[in-house]
Amino acid sequence: MNISILGSTGSIGTQALKVADDLKGIKEINIKAISGNKNVRLLEEQARKYCPEIVAVFSEEGAKDLKVRLSDTPVKVVCGQEGLTQVATHPESEMVLSSIVGSSGLVPTLHAIESGKDIALANKETLVTAGKLFMDKIAEKKVRLLPVDSEHCAIFQSLAGNRHNKIRKILLTASGGPFFGKTRDELKGVTKEMALSHPNWSMGAKITIDSATLMNKGLEVIEAKWLFGVDIDDIEVVVQRESIIHSMVEYEDLSVIAQLSLPSMKHPIQYAFTYPDRLPSPDRRLNFADLKKLTFFEPDEETFSCLRLAKEAGKMGGIMPTVLNASNEVAVEKFLKGEISFLQIGETVEKTLSEYKNIENPTIDDILRIDADVRERFK
Ligand code: MN
């Protein structure tokens, strides 16, 4: 299978290349095009190892640098939004892995769908900010959409063979993050380092902070709403501390179907690459006797206001999820720079949401305009 990777130097992108290595001799994954943001050295390394035809670097400067570095190879280096489009629409790619962080992944992913590519979606912000337009485009172009988010991949697997049956609840699991069980008072002095150390998952900085505030789970509730066509009220967040059950589906007969595995993003990536087949993985297997127990709790939406805010924005629909997502992206950036405190992330999102009037059935231009407008407020 030929693929393009949007965001090959990030956490998902690098793990996807490892999965391609693991599958060698079982299923060949040919990397036709890749894109990165600023890590030019890693892009050079990847280009030499995987020999894609096109490498896109977002910045012009980075592209110039990479062009020089790869001048002894036939690799074509491109840049900017146009470069991302070339990666997303490479004529030989059958699938595009969308793993750019944040809403900047939206436009190139829409281009990929437009040109008939199957989508392996790791970029949840895309569905949060433009879920309806995105899903309509998927249906119109009749392409496959495979979720590369562990929870949504688990739900997708738990729905297999049951699509004709009514769902009672989607049980979306959450680890609870590094601050599980803490009070708001205890969260006042949280530092960047504390927020960046997740107990179960190793991920990029943005999603790790989102996991600490539970905004990640909030975004995932909205993501699930669009992926599986359910109401926000039919999605129940369950804290599963060990991150072994990746999510579950409860049916009308009260049967619950779950997917379990050790926490590794390589699992959902491989499933997207091999679907509908299940091919061997060299990773460690789940040993239940070692595990001994699984622990469950209800999420605390009062302390972790981001989860509540995301559900509210998801129910309102229109542009509110766009406002939620953009203000969260800005707030997380500010927190990582040390400009605001941990609790101010949720406060910033709440205040920004209150400042916008909703627009029903927004167009893609409305969404891009509101997204830019929210970011402009914080400049
Ligand atoms: Mn997830």
mmCIF file of C-alpha atoms and ligand atoms in Angstrom:
data_model
loop_
_atom_site.group_PDB
_atom_site.id
_atom_site.type_symbol
_atom_site.label_atom_id
_atom_site.label_comp_id
_atom_site.label_asym_id
_atom_site.label_seq_id
_atom_site.Cartn_x
_atom_site.Cartn_y
_atom_site.Cartn_z
ATOM 1 C CA MET A 1 0.000 0.000 0.000
ATOM 2 C CA ASN A 2 1.218 3.499 -0.886
ATOM 3 C CA ILE A 3 0.723 6.204 1.731
ATOM 4 C CA SER A 4 1.355 9.872 2.442
ATOM 5 C CA ILE A 5 2.034 11.082 5.976
ATOM 6 C CA LEU A 6 1.016 14.590 7.010
ATOM 7 C CA GLY A 7 3.141 15.241 10.101
ATOM 8 C CA SER A 8 5.821 12.537 9.812
ATOM 9 C CA THR A 9 8.161 13.996 12.455
ATOM 10 C CA GLY A 10 5.596 14.096 15.278
ATOM 11 C CA SER A 11 4.803 11.377 17.799
ATOM 12 C CA ILE A 12 2.223 9.600 15.589
ATOM 13 C CA GLY A 13 4.242 10.108 12.382
ATOM 14 C CA THR A 14 7.413 8.546 13.794
ATOM 15 C CA GLN A 15 5.469 5.625 15.283
ATOM 16 C CA ALA A 16 3.714 5.111 11.933
ATOM 17 C CA LEU A 17 7.101 4.722 10.250
ATOM 18 C CA LYS A 18 8.027 2.140 12.921
ATOM 19 C CA VAL A 19 4.822 0.256 12.120
ATOM 20 C CA ALA A 20 5.800 0.320 8.420
ATOM 21 C CA ASP A 21 9.185 -1.174 9.466
ATOM 22 C CA ASP A 22 7.453 -3.843 11.604
ATOM 23 C CA LEU A 23 5.178 -4.842 8.718
ATOM 24 C CA LYS A 24 8.054 -5.387 6.288
ATOM 25 C CA GLY A 25 7.742 -8.820 4.711
ATOM 26 C CA ILE A 26 4.122 -9.095 5.935
ATOM 27 C CA LYS A 27 2.574 -6.096 4.201
ATOM 28 C CA GLU A 28 4.613 -3.501 2.326
ATOM 29 C CA ILE A 29 3.828 0.099 3.252
ATOM 30 C CA ASN A 30 5.474 2.432 0.720
ATOM 31 C CA ILE A 31 5.935 6.002 1.879
ATOM 32 C CA LYS A 32 5.207 8.230 -1.141
ATOM 33 C CA ALA A 33 5.175 11.652 0.521
ATOM 34 C CA ILE A 34 5.808 13.133 3.973
ATOM 35 C CA SER A 35 5.510 16.543 5.606
ATOM 36 C CA GLY A 36 6.958 18.124 8.729
ATOM 37 C CA ASN A 37 6.859 21.423 10.506
ATOM 38 C CA LYS A 38 10.404 22.374 11.487
ATOM 39 C CA ASN A 39 12.501 19.326 12.339
ATOM 40 C CA VAL A 40 14.525 19.436 9.113
ATOM 41 C CA ARG A 41 17.217 17.030 10.348
ATOM 42 C CA LEU A 42 14.671 14.317 11.091
ATOM 43 C CA LEU A 43 12.921 14.932 7.769
ATOM 44 C CA GLU A 44 16.255 14.445 6.011
ATOM 45 C CA GLU A 45 16.828 11.179 7.884
ATOM 46 C CA GLN A 46 13.322 9.944 7.030
ATOM 47 C CA ALA A 47 13.691 10.973 3.379
ATOM 48 C CA ARG A 48 16.948 9.023 3.069
ATOM 49 C CA LYS A 49 15.502 5.940 4.755
ATOM 50 C CA TYR A 50 12.031 5.775 3.155
ATOM 51 C CA CYS A 51 12.749 7.471 -0.201
ATOM 52 C CA PRO A 52 9.448 9.359 -0.597
ATOM 53 C CA GLU A 53 9.028 11.294 -3.834
ATOM 54 C CA ILE A 54 7.918 14.472 -2.084
ATOM 55 C CA VAL A 55 8.859 16.029 1.262
ATOM 56 C CA ALA A 56 7.032 19.168 2.415
ATOM 57 C CA VAL A 57 8.391 21.523 5.056
ATOM 58 C CA PHE A 58 5.972 24.169 6.212
ATOM 59 C CA SER A 59 8.425 27.086 6.416
ATOM 60 C CA GLU A 60 10.198 28.450 3.343
ATOM 61 C CA GLU A 61 13.453 28.652 5.286
ATOM 62 C CA GLY A 62 13.220 25.010 6.362
ATOM 63 C CA ALA A 63 12.492 23.947 2.791
ATOM 64 C CA LYS A 64 15.588 25.783 1.529
ATOM 65 C CA ASP A 65 17.700 24.065 4.159
ATOM 66 C CA LEU A 66 16.251 20.627 3.345
ATOM 67 C CA LYS A 67 16.727 21.159 -0.400
ATOM 68 C CA VAL A 68 20.459 21.614 0.174
ATOM 69 C CA ARG A 69 20.635 18.609 2.507
ATOM 70 C CA LEU A 70 18.869 16.363 -0.027
ATOM 71 C CA SER A 71 20.534 17.751 -3.154
ATOM 72 C CA ASP A 72 22.244 14.397 -3.812
ATOM 73 C CA THR A 73 18.855 12.589 -3.886
ATOM 74 C CA PRO A 74 15.902 12.674 -6.348
ATOM 75 C CA VAL A 75 13.519 13.777 -3.527
ATOM 76 C CA LYS A 76 11.404 16.824 -4.376
ATOM 77 C CA VAL A 77 11.221 19.382 -1.541
ATOM 78 C CA VAL A 78 8.151 21.641 -1.400
ATOM 79 C CA CYS A 79 6.845 24.166 1.155
ATOM 80 C CA GLY A 80 3.863 26.015 2.616
ATOM 81 C CA GLN A 81 0.173 25.192 2.299
ATOM 82 C CA GLU A 82 0.753 24.247 -1.357
ATOM 83 C CA GLY A 83 3.413 21.751 -0.256
ATOM 84 C CA LEU A 84 1.007 20.121 2.225
ATOM 85 C CA THR A 85 -1.565 19.808 -0.541
ATOM 86 C CA GLN A 86 0.964 18.028 -2.763
ATOM 87 C CA VAL A 87 1.672 15.517 0.023
ATOM 88 C CA ALA A 88 -2.057 15.044 0.707
ATOM 89 C CA THR A 89 -2.928 14.479 -2.945
ATOM 90 C CA HIS A 90 0.108 12.520 -4.205
ATOM 91 C CA PRO A 91 -1.339 10.629 -7.207
ATOM 92 C CA GLU A 92 0.098 7.254 -6.154
ATOM 93 C CA SER A 93 -0.961 7.370 -2.480
ATOM 94 C CA GLU A 94 -3.996 5.282 -1.573
ATOM 95 C CA MET A 95 -4.113 6.403 2.045
ATOM 96 C CA VAL A 96 -3.181 9.597 3.871
ATOM 97 C CA LEU A 97 -2.240 9.505 7.546
ATOM 98 C CA SER A 98 -3.385 12.843 8.924
ATOM 99 C CA SER A 99 -1.232 13.443 11.992
ATOM 100 C CA ILE A 100 -0.592 17.177 12.003
ATOM 101 C CA VAL A 101 -1.411 18.617 15.441
ATOM 102 C CA GLY A 102 -4.229 21.139 15.696
ATOM 103 C CA SER A 103 -6.678 22.654 13.252
ATOM 104 C CA SER A 104 -3.926 23.365 10.697
ATOM 105 C CA GLY A 105 -4.440 19.752 9.619
ATOM 106 C CA LEU A 106 -7.949 20.521 8.369
ATOM 107 C CA VAL A 107 -7.334 21.939 4.892
ATOM 108 C CA PRO A 108 -4.761 19.372 3.698
ATOM 109 C CA THR A 109 -6.912 16.510 5.031
ATOM 110 C CA LEU A 110 -9.938 17.841 3.122
ATOM 111 C CA HIS A 111 -7.765 17.941 -0.011
ATOM 112 C CA ALA A 112 -6.817 14.306 0.549
ATOM 113 C CA ILE A 113 -10.492 13.299 0.790
ATOM 114 C CA GLU A 114 -11.313 15.399 -2.271
ATOM 115 C CA SER A 115 -8.710 13.449 -4.274
ATOM 116 C CA GLY A 116 -10.216 10.114 -3.191
ATOM 117 C CA LYS A 117 -7.687 8.967 -0.579
ATOM 118 C CA ASP A 118 -8.629 6.770 2.356
ATOM 119 C CA ILE A 119 -7.935 8.651 5.577
ATOM 120 C CA ALA A 120 -6.187 7.361 8.695
ATOM 121 C CA LEU A 121 -7.159 10.141 11.081
ATOM 122 C CA ALA A 122 -4.989 10.993 14.073
ATOM 123 C CA ASN A 123 -5.812 14.673 13.925
ATOM 124 C CA LYS A 124 -8.885 14.919 16.175
ATOM 125 C CA GLU A 125 -8.988 18.725 16.016
ATOM 126 C CA THR A 126 -10.086 18.383 12.378
ATOM 127 C CA LEU A 127 -13.287 16.569 13.395
ATOM 128 C CA VAL A 128 -13.860 18.852 16.361
ATOM 129 C CA THR A 129 -13.633 22.036 14.363
ATOM 130 C CA ALA A 130 -15.373 20.930 11.146
ATOM 131 C CA GLY A 131 -17.034 17.581 11.904
ATOM 132 C CA LYS A 132 -20.127 17.941 9.751
ATOM 133 C CA LEU A 133 -18.309 19.224 6.649
ATOM 134 C CA PHE A 134 -15.634 16.586 7.114
ATOM 135 C CA MET A 135 -18.068 13.656 7.414
ATOM 136 C CA ASP A 136 -20.186 14.950 4.499
ATOM 137 C CA LYS A 137 -17.048 15.042 2.331
ATOM 138 C CA ILE A 138 -16.108 11.489 3.387
ATOM 139 C CA ALA A 139 -19.594 10.263 2.416
ATOM 140 C CA GLU A 140 -19.609 12.193 -0.858
ATOM 141 C CA LYS A 141 -16.211 10.836 -1.955
ATOM 142 C CA LYS A 142 -16.953 7.315 -0.580
ATOM 143 C CA VAL A 143 -13.501 6.998 0.996
ATOM 144 C CA ARG A 144 -12.659 5.006 4.116
ATOM 145 C CA LEU A 145 -12.109 6.825 7.392
ATOM 146 C CA LEU A 146 -10.037 4.882 9.908
ATOM 147 C CA PRO A 147 -9.630 6.436 13.352
ATOM 148 C CA VAL A 148 -6.060 6.555 14.689
ATOM 149 C CA ASP A 149 -7.043 7.576 18.183
ATOM 150 C CA SER A 150 -6.863 4.606 20.539
ATOM 151 C CA GLU A 151 -10.378 5.118 21.934
ATOM 152 C CA HIS A 152 -12.033 5.616 18.572
ATOM 153 C CA CYS A 153 -10.151 2.717 17.062
ATOM 154 C CA ALA A 154 -11.491 0.617 19.969
ATOM 155 C CA ILE A 155 -15.057 1.817 19.364
ATOM 156 C CA PHE A 156 -14.651 1.133 15.640
ATOM 157 C CA GLN A 157 -13.557 -2.430 16.457
ATOM 158 C CA SER A 158 -16.355 -2.885 19.019
ATOM 159 C CA LEU A 159 -18.916 -1.892 16.382
ATOM 160 C CA ALA A 160 -17.663 -4.462 13.872
ATOM 161 C CA GLY A 161 -20.481 -6.780 12.827
ATOM 162 C CA ASN A 162 -22.980 -4.726 14.821
ATOM 163 C CA ARG A 163 -23.529 -1.686 12.630
ATOM 164 C CA HIS A 164 -27.199 -2.608 12.163
ATOM 165 C CA ASN A 165 -27.799 -2.748 15.918
ATOM 166 C CA LYS A 166 -28.805 0.263 17.964
ATOM 167 C CA ILE A 167 -26.182 1.478 20.421
ATOM 168 C CA ARG A 168 -27.235 2.194 23.986
ATOM 169 C CA LYS A 169 -24.060 4.020 25.005
ATOM 170 C CA ILE A 170 -20.542 4.566 23.808
ATOM 171 C CA LEU A 171 -18.287 4.146 26.842
ATOM 172 C CA LEU A 172 -15.280 6.322 26.106
ATOM 173 C CA THR A 173 -12.436 5.493 28.451
ATOM 174 C CA ALA A 174 -10.015 8.021 29.950
ATOM 175 C CA SER A 175 -6.890 7.408 32.003
ATOM 176 C CA GLY A 176 -7.692 10.429 34.166
ATOM 177 C CA GLY A 177 -4.251 11.867 33.424
ATOM 178 C CA PRO A 178 -1.459 12.805 35.858
ATOM 179 C CA PHE A 179 -3.766 14.861 38.113
ATOM 180 C CA PHE A 180 -6.508 12.318 38.689
ATOM 181 C CA GLY A 181 -8.106 12.749 42.131
ATOM 182 C CA LYS A 182 -6.705 16.258 42.706
ATOM 183 C CA THR A 183 -8.812 19.242 43.781
ATOM 184 C CA ARG A 184 -8.774 22.663 42.091
ATOM 185 C CA ASP A 185 -6.838 23.999 45.051
ATOM 186 C CA GLU A 186 -4.149 21.354 44.558
ATOM 187 C CA LEU A 187 -3.925 22.198 40.851
ATOM 188 C CA LYS A 188 -3.032 25.858 41.457
ATOM 189 C CA GLY A 189 0.712 25.281 41.538
ATOM 190 C CA VAL A 190 0.962 22.772 38.691
ATOM 191 C CA THR A 191 4.066 23.265 36.535
ATOM 192 C CA LYS A 192 4.657 22.449 32.901
ATOM 193 C CA GLU A 193 6.927 19.533 33.866
ATOM 194 C CA MET A 194 4.257 18.015 36.129
ATOM 195 C CA ALA A 195 1.625 18.336 33.390
ATOM 196 C CA LEU A 196 3.921 16.808 30.784
ATOM 197 C CA SER A 197 4.491 13.551 32.662
ATOM 198 C CA HIS A 198 1.626 11.237 31.720
ATOM 199 C CA PRO A 199 1.362 7.973 33.691
ATOM 200 C CA ASN A 200 0.508 5.610 30.766
ATOM 201 C CA TRP A 201 1.005 7.223 27.376
ATOM 202 C CA SER A 202 3.971 8.839 25.703
ATOM 203 C CA MET A 203 2.670 11.499 23.319
ATOM 204 C CA GLY A 204 3.352 14.969 21.894
ATOM 205 C CA ALA A 205 3.294 18.054 24.186
ATOM 206 C CA LYS A 206 -0.072 19.454 23.069
ATOM 207 C CA ILE A 207 -2.037 16.238 23.592
ATOM 208 C CA THR A 208 -0.236 15.522 26.879
ATOM 209 C CA ILE A 209 -1.393 18.862 28.306
ATOM 210 C CA ASP A 210 -4.884 18.187 26.888
ATOM 211 C CA SER A 211 -4.816 14.853 28.737
ATOM 212 C CA ALA A 212 -3.907 16.589 31.994
ATOM 213 C CA THR A 213 -6.802 19.079 31.686
ATOM 214 C CA LEU A 214 -9.168 16.359 30.321
ATOM 215 C CA MET A 215 -9.730 18.600 27.273
ATOM 216 C CA ASN A 216 -8.382 15.671 25.276
ATOM 217 C CA LYS A 217 -11.329 13.584 26.463
ATOM 218 C CA GLY A 218 -13.687 16.452 25.682
ATOM 219 C CA LEU A 219 -12.330 16.707 22.133
ATOM 220 C CA GLU A 220 -12.676 12.930 21.849
ATOM 221 C CA VAL A 221 -16.353 13.092 22.868
ATOM 222 C CA ILE A 222 -16.957 15.470 19.940
ATOM 223 C CA GLU A 223 -14.773 13.297 17.707
ATOM 224 C CA ALA A 224 -16.865 10.215 18.604
ATOM 225 C CA LYS A 225 -20.097 12.096 17.956
ATOM 226 C CA TRP A 226 -19.056 12.687 14.342
ATOM 227 C CA LEU A 227 -17.275 9.412 13.671
ATOM 228 C CA PHE A 228 -20.104 7.237 14.921
ATOM 229 C CA GLY A 229 -23.126 9.508 14.445
ATOM 230 C CA VAL A 230 -24.271 9.519 18.081
ATOM 231 C CA ASP A 231 -25.540 12.268 20.399
ATOM 232 C CA ILE A 232 -23.182 13.738 22.988
ATOM 233 C CA ASP A 233 -25.567 12.457 25.700
ATOM 234 C CA ASP A 234 -25.077 8.894 24.478
ATOM 235 C CA ILE A 235 -21.334 9.074 25.088
ATOM 236 C CA GLU A 236 -20.277 8.322 28.650
ATOM 237 C CA VAL A 237 -16.733 8.998 29.796
ATOM 238 C CA VAL A 238 -15.390 6.257 32.102
ATOM 239 C CA VAL A 239 -12.056 6.648 33.886
ATOM 240 C CA GLN A 240 -10.053 3.449 33.357
ATOM 241 C CA ARG A 241 -6.830 4.138 35.209
ATOM 242 C CA GLU A 242 -4.566 1.546 33.575
ATOM 243 C CA SER A 243 -5.435 2.470 29.928
ATOM 244 C CA ILE A 244 -5.955 -1.194 29.025
ATOM 245 C CA ILE A 245 -9.598 -0.999 27.943
ATOM 246 C CA HIS A 246 -9.434 1.531 25.118
ATOM 247 C CA SER A 247 -13.217 2.033 24.935
ATOM 248 C CA MET A 248 -16.440 0.057 24.798
ATOM 249 C CA VAL A 249 -19.847 -0.053 23.169
ATOM 250 C CA GLU A 250 -22.950 -0.955 25.142
ATOM 251 C CA TYR A 251 -25.838 -2.364 23.128
ATOM 252 C CA GLU A 252 -29.590 -2.438 23.836
ATOM 253 C CA ASP A 253 -29.379 -5.966 25.247
ATOM 254 C CA LEU A 254 -26.883 -4.520 27.812
ATOM 255 C CA SER A 255 -23.990 -6.435 26.310
ATOM 256 C CA VAL A 256 -20.743 -4.447 26.407
ATOM 257 C CA ILE A 257 -18.090 -5.059 23.724
ATOM 258 C CA ALA A 258 -14.606 -3.708 24.399
ATOM 259 C CA GLN A 259 -11.150 -3.673 22.841
ATOM 260 C CA LEU A 260 -8.162 -4.258 25.111
ATOM 261 C CA SER A 261 -4.416 -4.063 24.572
ATOM 262 C CA LEU A 262 -1.356 -2.545 26.208
ATOM 263 C CA PRO A 263 -1.293 1.243 25.720
ATOM 264 C CA SER A 264 0.614 1.868 22.478
ATOM 265 C CA MET A 265 -0.354 4.075 19.563
ATOM 266 C CA LYS A 266 1.258 1.553 17.261
ATOM 267 C CA HIS A 267 -1.844 -0.618 17.653
ATOM 268 C CA PRO A 268 -4.398 1.815 16.142
ATOM 269 C CA ILE A 269 -1.865 2.882 13.487
ATOM 270 C CA GLN A 270 -1.260 -0.718 12.422
ATOM 271 C CA TYR A 271 -4.989 -1.486 12.412
ATOM 272 C CA ALA A 272 -5.572 1.481 10.080
ATOM 273 C CA PHE A 273 -2.778 0.277 7.775
ATOM 274 C CA THR A 274 -3.945 -3.353 7.656
ATOM 275 C CA TYR A 275 -7.749 -3.015 8.030
ATOM 276 C CA PRO A 276 -9.763 -5.208 7.756
ATOM 277 C CA ASP A 277 -6.926 -7.681 8.415
ATOM 278 C CA ARG A 278 -5.211 -8.254 11.748
ATOM 279 C CA LEU A 279 -1.542 -8.902 11.076
ATOM 280 C CA PRO A 280 1.227 -9.937 13.511
ATOM 281 C CA SER A 281 2.824 -7.298 15.738
ATOM 282 C CA PRO A 282 6.265 -7.616 17.377
ATOM 283 C CA ASP A 283 5.067 -5.676 20.456
ATOM 284 C CA ARG A 284 4.615 -6.969 23.985
ATOM 285 C CA ARG A 285 1.364 -8.863 24.599
ATOM 286 C CA LEU A 286 -1.138 -8.185 27.351
ATOM 287 C CA ASN A 287 -0.605 -10.525 30.292
ATOM 288 C CA PHE A 288 -3.700 -10.582 32.506
ATOM 289 C CA ALA A 289 -2.050 -12.324 35.447
ATOM 290 C CA ASP A 290 0.595 -9.561 35.574
ATOM 291 C CA LEU A 291 -2.102 -6.942 35.294
ATOM 292 C CA LYS A 292 -4.207 -8.379 38.160
ATOM 293 C CA LYS A 293 -6.875 -5.655 38.211
ATOM 294 C CA LEU A 294 -8.551 -2.867 36.307
ATOM 295 C CA THR A 295 -9.878 0.184 38.153
ATOM 296 C CA PHE A 296 -12.743 2.460 37.146
ATOM 297 C CA PHE A 297 -14.062 5.850 38.281
ATOM 298 C CA GLU A 298 -16.392 8.617 37.192
ATOM 299 C CA PRO A 299 -14.667 11.704 35.747
ATOM 300 C CA ASP A 300 -14.625 14.885 37.875
ATOM 301 C CA GLU A 301 -16.039 17.553 35.546
ATOM 302 C CA GLU A 302 -16.026 20.239 38.220
ATOM 303 C CA THR A 303 -12.273 20.153 38.772
ATOM 304 C CA PHE A 304 -11.558 19.413 35.130
ATOM 305 C CA SER A 305 -13.852 22.021 33.594
ATOM 306 C CA CYS A 306 -12.469 21.446 30.084
ATOM 307 C CA LEU A 307 -14.389 18.171 29.768
ATOM 308 C CA ARG A 308 -17.644 19.897 30.732
ATOM 309 C CA LEU A 309 -16.955 22.815 28.358
ATOM 310 C CA ALA A 310 -16.223 20.495 25.443
ATOM 311 C CA LYS A 311 -19.464 18.569 25.993
ATOM 312 C CA GLU A 312 -21.410 21.830 26.147
ATOM 313 C CA ALA A 313 -19.764 23.166 22.965
ATOM 314 C CA GLY A 314 -20.346 19.809 21.275
ATOM 315 C CA LYS A 315 -24.060 19.959 22.123
ATOM 316 C CA MET A 316 -24.376 23.546 20.888
ATOM 317 C CA GLY A 317 -22.662 22.617 17.628
ATOM 318 C CA GLY A 318 -22.248 25.256 14.912
ATOM 319 C CA ILE A 319 -19.017 27.177 15.437
ATOM 320 C CA MET A 320 -18.785 26.603 19.202
ATOM 321 C CA PRO A 321 -16.491 23.543 18.895
ATOM 322 C CA THR A 322 -14.257 25.657 16.620
ATOM 323 C CA VAL A 323 -14.078 28.382 19.301
ATOM 324 C CA LEU A 324 -13.433 25.757 21.983
ATOM 325 C CA ASN A 325 -10.642 24.135 19.995
ATOM 326 C CA ALA A 326 -8.889 27.319 18.852
ATOM 327 C CA SER A 327 -8.975 28.942 22.304
ATOM 328 C CA ASN A 328 -7.662 25.710 23.823
ATOM 329 C CA GLU A 329 -4.803 25.527 21.307
ATOM 330 C CA VAL A 330 -3.807 29.098 22.168
ATOM 331 C CA ALA A 331 -4.179 28.537 25.930
ATOM 332 C CA VAL A 332 -2.065 25.359 25.855
ATOM 333 C CA GLU A 333 0.648 27.190 23.918
ATOM 334 C CA LYS A 334 0.591 29.983 26.503
ATOM 335 C CA PHE A 335 0.778 27.488 29.367
ATOM 336 C CA LEU A 336 3.766 25.745 27.744
ATOM 337 C CA LYS A 337 5.485 29.141 27.456
ATOM 338 C CA GLY A 338 4.794 29.828 31.139
ATOM 339 C CA GLU A 339 2.463 32.759 30.406
ATOM 340 C CA ILE A 340 -0.651 31.354 32.103
ATOM 341 C CA SER A 341 -1.292 28.852 34.899
ATOM 342 C CA PHE A 342 -2.708 25.355 34.498
ATOM 343 C CA LEU A 343 -6.185 26.311 35.750
ATOM 344 C CA GLN A 344 -6.234 29.335 33.447
ATOM 345 C CA ILE A 345 -6.386 26.992 30.431
ATOM 346 C CA GLY A 346 -9.998 26.077 31.228
ATOM 347 C CA GLU A 347 -10.813 29.630 32.327
ATOM 348 C CA THR A 348 -9.512 31.012 29.013
ATOM 349 C CA VAL A 349 -11.626 28.550 27.019
ATOM 350 C CA GLU A 350 -14.750 29.275 29.093
ATOM 351 C CA LYS A 351 -14.380 33.044 28.729
ATOM 352 C CA THR A 352 -13.739 32.827 24.978
ATOM 353 C CA LEU A 353 -16.789 30.597 24.436
ATOM 354 C CA SER A 354 -18.951 33.189 26.222
ATOM 355 C CA GLU A 355 -17.752 35.913 23.838
ATOM 356 C CA TYR A 356 -19.026 34.299 20.628
ATOM 357 C CA LYS A 357 -22.514 34.073 19.174
ATOM 358 C CA ASN A 358 -23.120 30.740 17.510
ATOM 359 C CA ILE A 359 -23.469 30.333 13.744
ATOM 360 C CA GLU A 360 -25.634 27.364 12.722
ATOM 361 C CA ASN A 361 -24.406 25.220 9.805
ATOM 362 C CA PRO A 362 -21.133 27.109 9.272
ATOM 363 C CA THR A 363 -19.337 26.918 5.913
ATOM 364 C CA ILE A 364 -15.657 26.045 5.708
ATOM 365 C CA ASP A 365 -14.942 29.788 5.302
ATOM 366 C CA ASP A 366 -16.895 30.566 8.500
ATOM 367 C CA ILE A 367 -14.865 27.939 10.351
ATOM 368 C CA LEU A 368 -11.496 29.161 9.093
ATOM 369 C CA ARG A 369 -12.470 32.794 9.798
ATOM 370 C CA ILE A 370 -13.642 32.072 13.370
ATOM 371 C CA ASP A 371 -10.567 29.916 14.029
ATOM 372 C CA ALA A 372 -8.295 32.804 12.918
ATOM 373 C CA ASP A 373 -10.396 35.359 14.815
ATOM 374 C CA VAL A 374 -10.031 33.470 18.120
ATOM 375 C CA ARG A 375 -6.238 33.258 17.670
ATOM 376 C CA GLU A 376 -6.074 36.975 16.785
ATOM 377 C CA ARG A 377 -7.642 37.896 20.167
ATOM 378 C CA PHE A 378 -4.664 36.507 22.038
ATOM 379 C CA LYS A 379 -1.937 38.210 19.968
HETATM 380 MN MN MN B 1 -7.121 9.148 22.513
#
